[in-house]
Every structure is written in structure tokens, then in C-alpha cells.
Short mmCIF file of C-alpha atoms in Angstrom, two decimals:
data_model
loop_
_atom_site.label_atom_id
_atom_site.label_comp_id
_atom_site.label_asym_id
_atom_site.label_seq_id
_atom_site.Cartn_x
_atom_site.Cartn_y
_atom_site.Cartn_z
CA MET N 1344 56.92 125.45 125.11
CA LYS N 1345 58.43 125.84 121.43
CA THR N 1346 61.79 126.14 122.95
CA ILE N 1347 61.35 123.28 125.30
CA GLY N 1348 60.63 121.57 122.30
CA LEU N 1349 63.77 122.21 120.41
CA THR N 1350 65.96 121.99 123.12
CA LEU N 1351 64.43 117.92 124.00
CA GLY N 1352 65.16 117.73 120.50
CA VAL N 1353 68.89 118.40 120.33
CA VAL N 1354 69.34 116.75 123.20
CA ALA N 1355 67.78 113.64 121.91
CA ALA N 1356 69.71 113.75 118.51
CA THR N 1357 72.66 114.31 120.70
CA SER N 1358 72.38 111.25 123.05
CA ALA N 1359 71.13 109.28 119.41
CA LEU N 1360 74.88 110.02 118.08
CA GLY N 1361 76.17 107.47 120.94
CA GLY N 1362 77.78 109.03 123.59
CA GLN N 1363 80.59 110.83 121.38
CA VAL N 1364 79.37 114.41 123.07
CA GLY N 1365 80.87 115.00 126.19
CA GLN N 1366 78.86 118.06 126.72
CA ARG N 1367 75.80 119.69 126.08
CA PRO N 1368 75.65 121.75 122.66
CA ARG N 1369 75.54 126.20 123.87
CA LEU N 1370 71.51 125.83 122.11
CA ASP N 1371 71.81 129.81 122.26
CA GLN N 1372 74.73 129.66 119.79
CA VAL N 1373 73.41 127.07 117.58
CA PRO N 1374 71.09 128.91 114.22
CA PRO N 1375 67.67 127.99 113.72
CA ILE N 1376 68.62 126.31 110.43
CA LEU N 1377 71.51 123.74 112.32
CA ARG N 1378 69.34 122.86 114.53
CA LEU N 1379 66.38 122.04 112.12
CA ALA N 1380 69.31 120.02 110.48
CA ILE N 1381 70.57 117.96 113.77
CA ARG N 1382 66.71 117.13 114.60
CA SER N 1383 66.27 115.91 110.65
CA SER N 1384 69.13 113.87 110.83
CA GLN N 1385 67.61 110.56 112.74
CA THR N 1386 64.13 111.03 109.90
CA LEU N 1387 64.53 113.13 106.78
CA GLN N 1388 64.74 110.09 103.54
CA PHE N 1389 65.75 110.60 100.21
CA SER N 1390 67.83 108.76 97.38
CA GLY N 1391 70.46 110.91 96.00
CA THR N 1392 73.13 111.76 94.16
CA ARG N 1393 76.44 113.55 95.36
CA THR N 1394 80.03 113.90 94.39
CA VAL N 1395 82.38 113.66 96.91
CA GLU N 1396 85.77 115.08 96.86
CA GLN N 1397 88.92 114.41 98.30
CA PHE N 1398 92.11 117.38 98.66
CA ILE N 1399 95.12 114.83 99.52
CA GLY N 1400 97.47 117.38 99.22
CA ALA N 1401 98.18 118.45 95.75
CA ASP N 1402 96.49 115.76 94.77
CA ARG N 1403 92.73 115.75 94.38
CA SER N 1404 90.30 112.71 94.19
CA LYS N 1405 86.48 112.87 92.50
CA HIS N 1406 83.63 110.62 92.40
CA VAL N 1407 80.19 110.25 91.95
CA GLU N 1408 77.99 107.85 94.76
CA PHE N 1409 74.25 107.00 94.84
CA VAL N 1410 72.75 107.41 98.60
CA LEU N 1411 69.31 106.08 99.70
CA ARG N 1412 68.54 107.21 103.65
CA GLN N 1413 66.05 106.43 106.23
CA GLY N 1414 66.69 107.98 109.59
CA GLY N 1415 69.76 106.74 110.46
CA ARG N 1416 69.93 103.67 107.49
CA THR N 1417 71.85 104.32 105.04
CA ARG N 1418 73.51 102.70 101.91
CA VAL N 1419 75.71 104.22 98.92
CA TRP N 1420 76.71 102.72 96.04
CA PHE N 1421 78.02 103.86 92.54
CA PRO N 1422 77.38 104.32 88.80
CA ILE N 1423 77.90 101.77 86.76
CA GLU N 1424 80.74 103.46 84.57
CA SER N 1425 82.64 104.24 88.19
CA PRO N 1426 86.01 102.05 88.83
CA TYR N 1427 83.99 101.67 92.29
CA SER N 1428 81.05 100.02 90.40
CA GLY N 1429 80.19 97.19 92.28
CA GLN N 1430 81.15 98.67 96.05
CA VAL N 1431 77.89 98.17 97.96
CA ILE N 1432 78.17 100.49 101.77
CA VAL N 1433 75.55 100.12 104.25
CA GLU N 1434 75.33 101.85 107.26
CA ASN N 1435 73.56 101.85 110.72
CA ALA N 1436 73.29 103.56 114.22
CA ARG N 1437 76.41 101.21 115.39
CA GLN N 1438 77.95 99.76 112.12
CA ARG N 1439 79.02 99.96 109.02
CA LYS N 1440 79.30 97.86 106.00
CA HIS N 1441 81.64 97.83 103.00
CA TYR N 1442 81.17 95.15 99.95
CA PHE N 1443 84.36 94.77 97.59
CA PRO N 1444 83.50 92.81 94.43
CA GLY N 1445 86.48 92.04 93.46
CA LYS N 1446 88.52 90.10 96.78
CA ASN N 1447 84.66 89.03 97.66
CA GLU N 1448 85.62 90.86 101.47
CA VAL N 1449 82.92 92.34 103.27
CA HIS N 1450 84.58 95.29 105.54
CA VAL N 1451 83.04 95.25 108.88
CA GLY N 1452 83.45 99.00 110.75
CA PRO N 1453 82.32 101.04 112.87
CA ALA N 1454 79.24 103.57 111.70
CA LYS N 1455 80.95 107.14 110.06
CA ARG N 1456 77.76 109.61 109.61
CA GLU N 1457 76.44 109.02 113.15
CA GLU N 1458 79.88 109.78 113.82
CA ALA N 1459 80.31 113.05 111.62
CA PHE N 1460 77.16 114.53 113.31
CA GLY N 1461 78.98 113.61 116.87
CA LYS N 1462 81.62 116.02 116.26
CA LEU N 1463 79.27 118.49 114.89
CA MET N 1464 77.96 118.56 117.67
CA ALA N 1465 81.85 118.33 119.65
CA ALA N 1466 82.21 121.47 117.51
CA ILE N 1467 79.56 123.52 119.33
CA GLY N 1468 80.52 122.85 122.59
CA THR N 1469 83.97 124.43 122.37
CA GLY N 1470 82.44 127.37 121.30
CA VAL N 1471 82.96 127.80 117.36
CA ARG N 1472 81.59 130.78 115.99
CA PHE N 1473 78.65 130.26 113.32
CA SER N 1474 77.28 133.23 110.42
CA THR N 1475 74.47 132.32 108.34
CA GLU N 1476 73.52 133.66 104.66
CA PRO N 1477 71.72 133.14 101.11
CA GLY N 1478 73.91 129.86 99.74
CA ILE N 1479 73.14 129.43 95.89
CA ALA N 1480 70.57 126.09 94.95
CA ILE N 1481 71.83 122.77 95.57
CA ALA N 1482 70.33 119.81 93.41
CA GLY N 1483 67.88 122.26 92.75
CA LYS N 1484 66.95 122.90 96.12
CA LYS N 1485 66.59 126.41 98.36
CA THR N 1486 70.02 126.68 101.08
CA THR N 1487 70.52 128.30 103.52
CA MET N 1488 75.02 128.71 103.69
CA LEU N 1489 76.00 128.12 107.00
CA SER N 1490 79.73 129.02 108.43
CA VAL N 1491 81.58 127.31 111.17
CA LEU N 1492 84.03 129.69 112.47
CA GLU N 1493 87.50 128.97 114.39
CA GLY N 1494 89.10 132.35 115.43
CA GLY N 1495 87.39 134.21 112.36
CA ASN N 1496 88.15 131.38 110.28
CA ALA N 1497 85.70 129.27 108.09
CA ARG N 1498 86.81 125.84 109.06
CA GLN N 1499 83.37 123.97 107.13
CA LYS N 1500 80.79 125.20 105.32
CA LEU N 1501 76.73 123.27 104.93
CA TRP N 1502 74.59 124.23 102.03
CA ILE N 1503 70.77 123.22 104.08
CA ASP N 1504 67.93 122.85 102.65
CA VAL N 1505 65.90 125.77 104.27
CA ALA N 1506 62.66 123.58 103.45
CA ASN N 1507 63.63 120.30 105.64
CA GLY N 1508 67.20 120.99 106.77
CA MET N 1509 68.97 118.75 104.51
CA ILE N 1510 72.95 119.37 104.66
CA LEU N 1511 72.98 119.24 100.17
CA ARG N 1512 76.76 120.17 100.62
CA ARG N 1513 79.41 120.26 102.62
CA ASP N 1514 82.91 122.28 102.45
CA LEU N 1515 85.75 121.40 105.03
CA PHE N 1516 88.67 123.28 105.13
CA ASP N 1517 91.98 123.58 106.39
CA ALA N 1518 93.70 125.74 109.36
CA VAL N 1519 95.12 128.28 106.58
CA GLY N 1520 91.31 127.62 104.57
CA GLY N 1521 92.32 125.23 101.67
CA ARG N 1522 90.00 123.07 101.39
CA VAL N 1523 90.53 119.23 102.31
CA GLY N 1524 87.41 117.13 101.58
CA SER N 1525 83.78 118.35 100.46
CA TYR N 1526 80.54 116.29 99.24
CA GLU N 1527 77.56 118.06 97.31
CA PHE N 1528 74.49 116.26 95.94
CA THR N 1529 73.51 116.87 92.50
CA GLU N 1530 70.51 115.42 92.36
CA ILE N 1531 68.04 114.59 95.59
CA ASP N 1532 64.53 112.72 96.11
CA TYR N 1533 62.93 113.18 99.50
CA ASN N 1534 60.21 110.87 97.84
CA PRO N 1535 62.14 107.65 96.85
CA THR N 1536 61.13 103.84 96.91
CA ILE N 1537 62.27 102.09 99.52
CA ARG N 1538 62.07 98.13 99.57
CA GLU N 1539 63.10 95.66 102.13
CA GLY N 1540 66.33 94.47 102.47
CA ASP N 1541 67.84 97.93 100.80
CA PHE N 1542 70.22 98.30 104.01
CA GLU N 1543 71.86 94.45 104.57
CA LEU N 1544 74.52 93.05 102.93
CA ASP N 1545 75.02 89.36 103.26
CA ARG N 1546 77.14 88.04 100.70
CA LYS N 1547 77.28 84.36 100.36
CA GLY N 1548 81.56 83.71 100.96
CA ALA N 1549 82.43 86.60 100.94
CA LYS N 1550 85.08 86.55 103.99
CA MET N 1551 84.20 89.04 106.43
CA VAL N 1552 87.12 91.61 107.70
CA THR N 1553 88.15 93.99 110.57
CA PRO N 1554 90.19 97.00 111.39
CA GLN N 1555 91.76 94.72 113.18
CA ASP N 1556 92.38 92.02 110.86
CA GLU N 1557 93.31 94.56 108.61
CA ALA N 1558 96.25 96.13 110.62
CA ARG N 1559 97.76 92.63 110.96
CA ALA N 1560 97.96 92.06 107.57
CA PHE N 1561 99.30 95.26 106.65
CA ALA N 1562 101.76 94.93 109.49
CA ARG N 1563 102.84 90.95 108.14
CA ARG N 1564 102.75 92.17 104.50
CA LEU N 1565 105.35 95.00 105.48
CA GLY N 1566 107.58 93.47 108.70
CA LEU N 1567 106.19 95.58 110.76
CA LEU N 1568 105.18 95.14 114.61
CA GLN N 1569 101.82 94.69 115.66
CA VAL N 1570 101.02 96.87 117.74
CA ALA N 1571 97.43 97.65 119.78
CA PHE N 1572 96.39 99.78 122.93
CA PRO N 1573 95.10 98.47 126.34
CA SER N 1574 90.99 98.69 125.89
CA ALA N 1575 90.51 100.22 128.77
CA GLU N 1576 91.79 104.08 127.44
CA GLY N 1577 88.19 103.63 124.29
CA ILE N 1578 90.61 103.95 122.01
CA ARG N 1579 89.31 102.28 119.04
CA LEU N 1580 90.97 101.55 115.83
CA ASP N 1581 88.63 102.54 112.90
CA SER N 1582 90.73 101.98 109.64
CA ALA N 1583 94.58 100.40 108.17
CA ARG N 1584 96.20 101.72 105.42
CA VAL N 1585 99.57 101.59 103.59
CA ILE N 1586 99.65 105.62 102.66
CA LYS N 1587 100.83 106.93 99.32
CA GLY N 1588 103.62 108.96 98.10
CA THR N 1589 106.70 107.85 100.24
CA ALA N 1590 109.52 105.89 98.85
CA ILE N 1591 109.53 103.76 102.39
CA PRO N 1592 105.79 102.10 103.03
CA VAL N 1593 104.31 103.87 105.78
CA LEU N 1594 101.31 102.71 107.91
CA GLN N 1595 98.84 104.16 109.09
CA LEU N 1596 96.27 103.13 111.73
CA THR N 1597 93.17 105.41 112.53
CA PHE N 1598 91.79 105.51 115.45
CA SER N 1599 88.96 107.36 117.68
CA LYS N 1600 88.69 108.42 120.78
CA GLY N 1601 86.40 110.09 121.72
CA PRO N 1602 85.51 112.75 118.89
CA ALA N 1603 88.76 112.64 118.14
CA VAL N 1604 90.99 111.05 115.63
CA LEU N 1605 94.53 109.69 116.61
CA SER N 1606 96.90 108.40 113.89
CA LEU N 1607 99.85 106.07 114.82
CA PHE N 1608 101.89 105.54 111.79
CA GLN N 1609 104.41 103.08 111.88
CA ALA N 1610 107.66 103.33 108.94
CA ARG N 1611 110.24 100.18 108.85
CA GLY N 1612 113.89 101.02 109.83
CA ARG N 1613 114.75 104.95 111.19
CA VAL N 1614 113.15 108.23 109.68
CA ASP N 1615 114.06 111.15 111.15
CA LEU N 1616 111.17 113.36 110.91
CA PRO N 1617 112.51 116.95 111.95
CA MET N 1618 109.47 118.39 110.19
CA LEU N 1619 107.26 116.56 112.14
CA ARG N 1620 107.74 118.29 115.11
CA ARG N 1621 107.94 121.46 113.07
CA ALA N 1622 104.40 120.66 112.18
CA ASN N 1623 103.10 121.04 116.01
CA ARG N 1624 101.30 124.56 115.33
CA GLY N 1625 97.56 124.75 115.96
CA SER N 1626 95.56 122.20 117.96
CA VAL N 1627 97.28 118.93 115.91
CA ARG N 1628 100.36 117.84 117.66
CA SER N 1629 102.54 115.04 116.64
CA TYR N 1630 105.37 112.77 118.69
CA SER N 1631 107.70 110.32 116.88
CA TRP N 1632 110.03 107.55 118.64
CA THR N 1633 111.92 104.45 117.28
CA ALA N 1634 111.02 100.93 118.92
CA GLY N 1635 111.85 97.09 117.40
CA GLY N 1636 114.11 99.02 115.00
CA ASN N 1637 111.17 100.78 113.05
CA THR N 1638 109.87 104.48 113.77
CA PHE N 1639 106.48 105.56 115.28
CA ALA N 1640 104.65 108.23 115.31
CA ILE N 1641 101.40 109.15 116.87
CA ILE N 1642 99.75 112.05 115.15
CA GLY N 1643 96.34 114.12 116.68
CA ASN N 1644 94.28 116.76 118.41
CA PHE N 1645 96.01 116.15 122.16
CA GLY N 1646 98.83 117.90 123.93
CA GLU N 1647 101.46 116.81 123.56
CA GLU N 1648 102.18 115.21 127.18
CA GLU N 1649 99.09 113.41 126.29
CA LEU N 1650 100.70 111.77 122.88
CA LYS N 1651 103.56 110.96 124.76
CA ARG N 1652 101.86 108.84 127.83
CA LEU N 1653 99.20 107.79 124.00
CA ALA N 1654 102.48 106.14 123.04
CA GLY N 1655 103.59 104.65 126.15
CA LEU N 1656 100.83 102.28 126.64
CA LEU N 1657 101.10 100.46 122.81
CA SER N 1658 101.73 97.20 123.03
CA ALA N 1659 102.32 94.44 120.89
CA SER N 1660 99.15 92.08 119.88
CA MET Z 192 141.61 2.33 93.21
CA GLU Z 193 138.60 -0.02 91.62
CA LYS Z 194 137.97 -1.40 95.35
CA LYS Z 195 137.94 2.95 96.80
CA THR Z 196 135.45 3.45 93.68
CA ASN Z 197 133.09 -0.08 93.94
CA ASP Z 198 133.23 0.45 98.16
CA LEU Z 199 131.32 4.02 96.86
CA ASP Z 200 129.16 2.66 94.48
CA ARG Z 201 127.97 0.19 97.47
CA GLY Z 202 127.98 2.62 99.30
CA LEU Z 203 125.88 5.14 97.23
CA ASP Z 204 123.48 2.12 96.42
CA ALA Z 205 122.69 2.11 99.94
CA GLN Z 206 121.42 5.02 100.54
CA ARG Z 207 118.84 4.98 97.47
CA PRO Z 208 116.55 3.81 99.47
CA LEU Z 209 116.53 6.25 102.21
CA ALA Z 210 116.80 9.03 98.72
CA ARG Z 211 113.93 7.48 97.69
CA LEU Z 212 111.68 6.97 101.46
CA VAL Z 213 112.51 10.67 101.53
CA ARG Z 214 111.24 11.42 97.59
CA ASP Z 215 108.35 9.72 98.15
CA LEU Z 216 107.63 11.94 101.65
CA PRO Z 217 104.16 13.61 101.20
CA ASP Z 218 104.55 17.24 100.20
CA ASP Z 219 103.54 19.15 103.39
CA GLU Z 220 101.66 22.58 102.93
CA LEU Z 221 103.02 24.25 105.73
CA PRO Z 222 100.19 26.17 107.03
CA MET Z 223 99.94 30.01 106.80
CA ALA Z 224 98.79 31.26 109.99
CA TRP Z 225 103.04 28.96 111.07
CA ARG Z 226 104.25 30.44 108.13
CA ALA Z 227 103.00 34.08 109.40
CA ASP Z 228 104.35 33.74 112.80
CA LEU Z 229 107.83 32.81 111.61
CA ASN Z 230 108.03 35.78 109.43
CA SER Z 231 107.13 38.13 112.36
CA LYS Z 232 109.63 35.76 114.81
CA LEU Z 233 112.47 36.28 112.42
CA GLU Z 234 111.53 39.89 111.67
CA ALA Z 235 111.98 40.03 115.92
CA LEU Z 236 115.02 38.56 115.60
CA ALA Z 237 116.45 40.50 112.91
CA PRO Z 238 118.88 42.55 113.73
CA ALA Z 239 117.33 46.55 112.71
CA PRO Z 240 118.70 47.49 109.05
CA ARG Z 241 121.99 50.06 110.08
CA ARG Z 242 120.73 53.40 109.16
CA HIS Z 243 123.39 56.30 107.53
CA ASN Z 244 123.99 57.98 110.16
CA TRP Z 245 124.35 61.51 108.41
CA MET Z 246 123.69 63.77 111.22
CA TRP Z 247 127.44 63.51 111.96
CA ILE Z 248 127.36 66.51 109.43
CA TRP Z 249 124.86 68.11 110.55
CA LYS Z 250 125.05 68.62 114.06
CA PRO Z 251 128.05 70.88 113.72
CA THR Z 252 126.21 72.88 110.87
CA LEU Z 253 123.03 73.27 112.90
CA GLY Z 254 125.51 75.05 115.90
CA LEU Z 255 127.27 77.07 113.41
CA GLY Z 256 123.59 78.05 112.40
CA LEU Z 257 122.66 78.85 115.49
CA ALA Z 258 125.81 80.61 116.87
CA GLY Z 259 125.79 82.84 113.60
CA ALA Z 260 122.06 83.66 114.10
CA LEU Z 261 122.45 84.29 117.78
CA ALA Z 262 125.33 86.22 116.88
CA LEU Z 263 123.59 88.60 113.72
CA ALA Z 264 120.44 89.49 116.73
CA VAL Z 265 122.92 90.95 119.02
CA VAL Z 266 124.95 93.04 116.18
CA MET Z 267 120.90 93.76 115.17
CA THR Z 268 120.05 94.84 117.91
CA ARG Z 269 122.81 96.97 119.30
CA THR Z 270 123.06 98.47 115.47
CA PRO Z 271 120.24 100.70 114.44
CA ARG Z 272 119.10 100.29 110.76
CA PRO Z 273 120.26 102.87 109.18
CA MET Z 274 118.69 106.01 108.74
CA GLN Z 275 116.61 106.31 105.68
CA PRO Z 276 118.26 108.86 103.77
CA GLY Z 277 116.56 112.08 102.54
CA SER Z 278 112.76 110.24 103.08
CA GLY Z 279 111.83 111.92 106.52
CA THR Z 280 110.82 115.08 105.13
CA ASP Z 281 108.61 113.12 102.34
CA VAL Z 282 107.56 111.10 104.85
CA ALA Z 283 106.55 113.48 107.87
CA GLN Z 284 104.62 115.22 105.16
CA ALA Z 285 102.45 112.39 103.80
CA MET Z 286 101.94 111.00 107.48
CA LEU Z 287 100.62 114.78 108.22
CA ARG Z 288 98.21 114.92 104.78
CA ALA Z 289 97.11 110.95 105.75
CA HIS Z 290 96.38 112.60 109.10
CA GLU Z 291 94.54 115.58 107.56
CA GLN Z 292 92.45 113.17 104.76
CA SER Z 293 91.46 110.93 108.04
CA VAL Z 294 89.91 113.99 110.04
CA ALA Z 295 88.08 115.19 107.00
CA GLN Z 296 86.64 111.77 106.28
CA ASN Z 297 85.56 111.39 109.66
CA GLU Z 298 84.17 114.51 109.34
CA LEU Z 299 82.57 113.95 106.00
CA GLY Z 300 81.37 110.56 106.52
CA THR Z 301 82.29 109.51 103.37
CA VAL Z 302 84.46 106.85 102.55
CA ALA Z 303 88.52 107.52 101.69
CA SER Z 304 89.56 107.53 98.00
CA GLU Z 305 92.62 104.70 98.76
CA THR Z 306 90.00 101.99 100.56
CA LEU Z 307 87.39 102.76 97.76
CA ASP Z 308 90.60 102.21 94.65
CA SER Z 309 92.11 98.76 96.85
CA ASP Z 310 89.31 96.64 95.15
CA THR Z 311 87.96 98.08 91.74
CA VAL Z 312 87.18 94.97 89.75
CA LYS Z 313 83.77 95.70 88.60
CA ASP Z 314 80.53 93.31 89.62
CA SER Z 315 80.91 89.82 87.38
CA ILE Z 316 77.41 90.20 86.10
CA GLU Z 317 75.99 94.02 84.95
CA TRP Z 318 72.34 94.02 84.44
CA ASN Z 319 70.73 96.14 82.00
CA GLU Z 320 67.20 96.99 80.51
CA GLY Z 321 67.32 95.04 78.21
CA ASP Z 322 68.28 91.78 80.28
CA LEU Z 323 64.50 92.78 81.89
CA THR Z 324 62.50 92.89 79.18
CA THR Z 325 63.76 90.15 76.24
CA LEU Z 326 62.25 87.35 78.39
#
């Protein structure tokens, strides 16, 4: 009876993840602590402070944020001394709204937390292995450290509160073991005061901006082509940004295709990208071409033929 | 000569009653409607003011411009933009890093620092505890 209950719990959690998972997770490979984390992800409520770190090549950025969560609803805001003070992010199961006070804009996009769990569930279905060991105390809570292994190498580590399944720390690693991102709670309160409106964001006079709006604006500003995938392919535009660290402006459009992330880059003029071709190792592949005098590249966890096919589907929008 | 002058004087004298008659006629104020009607008729009959035809200058210029643009478009189409010198490796590396970062953000469910950095203007009003207790 207990096993059936757990199975239903995990399947229910999976179903609630917006259909991101294509196959039922193999429960015999899921350690009990991860089952607990998945089950509690839809019901936990807390307020906490966490440090988010991002590693971009040799660069590292770090910021502190406050998180209030009730089940599938989240509110994120920033300390007064933070350069991001005033920005507010609210998210429910469907969408994320991010308010930028300087621009007086609300950027509306797909929910990310649900997809983060969706990716974790998808990984379970791909035959990854798990290992657990007692973890260090995080935010004063006793944890179990769960490692998600691919080919024997840790691709992510989770420190999970043994009492309720809360993921208090998460580290992600690249194929060669370099840390690419992490978050860690430094304070946590499982009995927060939650008020009506905590998960709403209504700014009178603020401009609503979608990823498509951003993509169009960047393309216009940089003199690039405005392109899109046909809607029938089920490829969703998640974000648009100009990437850092290049002598020429390069626009990145990030798409979701199921649980996979697909990046489409466009640079003005012709750029030879032999290094991109040489980097076709592991599960990440790339394909580049020129069109309309500009250079395009598509990178994702797909086969090269699929990337080529996807590239052929792009049309001016 | 003396006779001729006298004849003229007589003739002028003979016209004086007529002149007096004309002078004594009452001043007829023409109705405004009639004046307006007359003005509009005159305007209709008047030839249109002659415009200086500067188009003789612009027509060839426009033609030359169009021809130039067409030629440029053909050249641009046939000649690819020059290769960006020495930037290929940097660009490729930046693309790979950016993709890796997007994947990490997607998995963590957090917001990219570049997105947060795009707006660093703080809230215009920053309340503190003192604001609550001093009223």
C-alpha cells in the first residue's frame, strides 16, 4: 500500500510538471530522499534567504535573494543593499512575472521552477544513477546529499532536508566536473506568514514585455534578422539576450523543446566558427551557417541532423 | 488759339451738370453677399498662380538614387560581408558558455545574472522601520 501511494505521489508530481516528462520515471532507481523531495515540492511552504552563484567561464557572479513559497507559488525579491533591490519575481505553475522598476516593465515568461523539476524527472528516465550520503548542515538543517551521476561523474548534487524533503542546496556541474551554477539557503522558516497578494504582481502603468517582444527589440537594435520557428514544432521561446564577452554583438534566443534547451545565436556579418564545430563532444551539438549576410549557430542536446533540420525550419518573423 | 481754348472751356462747362449729377448720386453700398459672390467668381476665373517647377532637378536625382541603391543591393548580395577578423574563436566560446549558462539557469529555476543586471535602478521609495513608527 505504501509503495502504491509513493508511486501515485511521484506520478502525480510528474503530471503536475506540465507534461515535461515523456516517460514514467523508473522508481526503482529513485532514492527515498528524492521521492520525498519530489512529493513535498508541491506542498512545502517556507520563507528563506538563499545565495545564488553562476559560473560563466572564468567569471563568477553571486547574489542573495529572499524566497517565499507556498506549494507551486513563489515570490522572489532582493535585499535593500542588493543592486537588484526593487525587482520582484512571482511565479505560479504556468508563468513567471519579473518586475524591473528602472524600466517600469513586467517581463512575462514561462514558469521556470516547474521546469527545473521537470528536467530532474526527465533525467531519472534517462538511466542516470544516484548515490546518497549524509550531508552537511544547511541553514541549520540536517541534510542528505544526493548525487546525480552520469557515467560515474556527478552532474548535480542536492542537499535535501531529511525532515521534509526541502532542497536546501543544489550544485550543477558540466561534463568535466566544473561547477556551472548553484544555490544555497542560509536561512529557512517553514512556518512563514503568508498574506493575500504575496504571489501577485500588479504594477499600474508598467509595460508588459514577452520574450518575443524582447527578441524583436534586440534584433531591430542590432540590425539582425527577426526569425522564428514554426509553432507546430512545439518550440517555445523562453528568453532573448545579447551575450557578453564578444567583440561583435551576438543575440541569443533560448528555446525549450520539451525538457531540452535550445540556443539560437545570430551575429552580424560572417564569423568563422571552427571552434564551435570542434566542441561537438558529449551530448551537446552545434550547427552553424550564414544567411542574409549574418552568421547563425544553433546549440542543444540534439543530434546534428536534428539541429540541421531545425535550422531549416527557421523563417523571418 | 484763343478761340480753341474758349471752346474747350465751354465744353467742360457743358459737362459740369453731368459731373455734378454723378457726384450727387447716393453712395450705394454693395451687398456683402454680392461682393463675396463676385470674389469667388473672380477667383475661379483667375489663372492659378504659377508654381516653380523644381521637379526637373529632383527627377534625375531620384532616378540616380534608385539606380545606385539597386546597384548597391546587387553588390551586397553578391559579395558577402568580410569575415570578422580573429573573432571566431571568441564568439564560439562565448556562445558555448552562454548556452551552458542557459541550461544551468533552466535546471536551477533561477534568473540569469545578466537578466537581473539589465535593470539596476532601485525602487524610488525605500521604506524603513522609522517610517512606520514616526506617524
